[in-house]
Coordinates of C-alpha atoms in Angstrom, one line a residue:
X1 CA 0.0 0.0 0.0
X2 CA 2.8 2.4 0.8
X3 CA 4.2 1.9 -2.8
X4 CA 0.9 2.7 -4.4
X5 CA 0.6 5.8 -2.2
X6 CA 4.1 7.0 -3.3
X7 CA 3.2 6.3 -7.0
X8 CA -0.1 8.3 -6.7
X9 CA 1.8 11.1 -5.0
X10 CA 4.1 11.3 -8.0
X11 CA 1.1 11.8 -10.2
X12 CA -0.4 14.2 -7.8
X13 CA 2.7 16.4 -7.9
X14 CA 2.2 16.8 -11.7
X15 CA -1.3 18.2 -11.3
X16 CA -2.3 19.4 -7.8
X17 CA -5.9 19.9 -9.2
X18 CA -6.5 16.2 -9.1
X19 CA -5.4 14.2 -12.2
X20 CA -8.3 11.8 -12.9
X21 CA -7.6 8.2 -12.3
X22 CA -8.4 7.2 -15.9
X23 CA -5.6 9.5 -17.1
X24 CA -3.2 7.8 -14.8
X25 CA -4.3 4.4 -16.0
X26 CA -4.0 5.5 -19.6
X27 CA -0.5 6.8 -19.0
X28 CA 0.6 3.5 -17.5
X29 CA -0.9 1.5 -20.4
X30 CA 1.0 3.7 -22.9
X31 CA 4.2 3.4 -20.8
X32 CA 3.9 -0.4 -20.5
X33 CA 3.2 -0.8 -24.2
X34 CA 5.9 1.5 -25.4
X35 CA 3.4 3.0 -27.9
X36 CA -0.2 2.3 -28.9
X37 CA -2.9 3.5 -31.3
X38 CA -6.0 5.3 -30.3
X39 CA -8.0 2.2 -31.3
X40 CA -6.0 0.1 -28.8
X41 CA -6.7 2.7 -26.1
X42 CA -10.4 2.7 -27.0
X43 CA -10.5 -1.1 -26.8
X44 CA -8.6 -1.2 -23.5
X45 CA -10.7 1.3 -21.7
X46 CA -14.0 0.9 -23.6
X47 CA -14.0 4.6 -24.5
X48 CA -15.0 6.5 -27.6
X49 CA -12.4 8.1 -29.9
X50 CA -13.4 11.5 -28.5
X51 CA -12.8 10.4 -25.0
X52 CA -9.4 8.9 -25.8
X53 CA -8.5 12.1 -27.6
X54 CA -9.4 14.3 -24.6
X55 CA -7.3 12.1 -22.3
X56 CA -4.3 12.1 -24.7
X57 CA -4.6 15.8 -24.9
X58 CA -4.7 16.2 -21.1
X59 CA -1.6 14.0 -20.8
X60 CA 0.2 15.6 -23.8
X61 CA 0.6 18.8 -25.6
X62 CA -0.7 19.7 -29.0
X63 CA 0.4 23.1 -30.1
X64 CA -1.6 22.9 -33.4
X65 CA -4.8 23.0 -31.4
X66 CA -3.4 25.2 -28.6
X67 CA -3.7 22.4 -26.1
X68 CA -1.3 22.6 -23.2
X69 CA -1.4 19.4 -21.1
X70 CA 1.1 17.7 -18.9
X71 CA 3.6 17.0 -21.6
X72 CA 3.8 13.3 -20.7
X73 CA 2.8 11.8 -24.0
X74 CA 3.0 12.7 -27.7
X75 CA 1.0 11.6 -30.6
X76 CA 2.5 10.9 -34.0
X77 CA 1.4 9.5 -37.3
X78 CA 1.6 5.8 -37.6
X79 CA 4.4 4.9 -40.1
X80 CA 2.4 2.0 -41.5
X81 CA -1.0 3.7 -41.7
X82 CA -1.0 7.4 -42.4
X83 CA -4.6 8.0 -41.3
X84 CA -3.9 6.6 -37.8
X85 CA -2.1 8.1 -34.9
X86 CA 0.1 6.4 -32.2
X87 CA 0.8 7.7 -28.7
X88 CA 4.1 7.3 -26.8
X89 CA 5.8 8.8 -23.8
X90 CA 7.8 12.0 -24.1
X91 CA 11.2 12.3 -22.4
X92 CA 9.4 13.9 -19.4
X93 CA 6.9 11.0 -19.4
X94 CA 9.7 8.4 -19.4
X95 CA 11.3 10.2 -16.4
X96 CA 7.9 10.1 -14.5
X97 CA 7.4 6.5 -15.4
X98 CA 10.8 5.6 -14.1
X99 CA 10.1 7.3 -10.8
X100 CA 6.8 5.4 -10.5
X101 CA 8.3 2.1 -11.4
X102 CA 11.2 2.6 -8.9
X103 CA 8.8 3.7 -6.1

């Protein structure tokens, strides 16, 4: 229990206004997978594309749409399918994940 509490504290320090639990879960799924598509996130969490997009925007940053999130993930075009996007951790996200894993 103490480990989980430390891990949640790391997330809490990122956003003192209460980061929703599903954002934490999505961050961990992306981190464990290395990268994933929106469809994989939709299937994993039983969410719509719009919901996944909002969560990814909250966890990441998208200057094209003037969205400033936590900067933990980035989306990029899938090299095998140009109409699809993938999501992966940023350098900051990897540092946070390492802290959580080591807690």
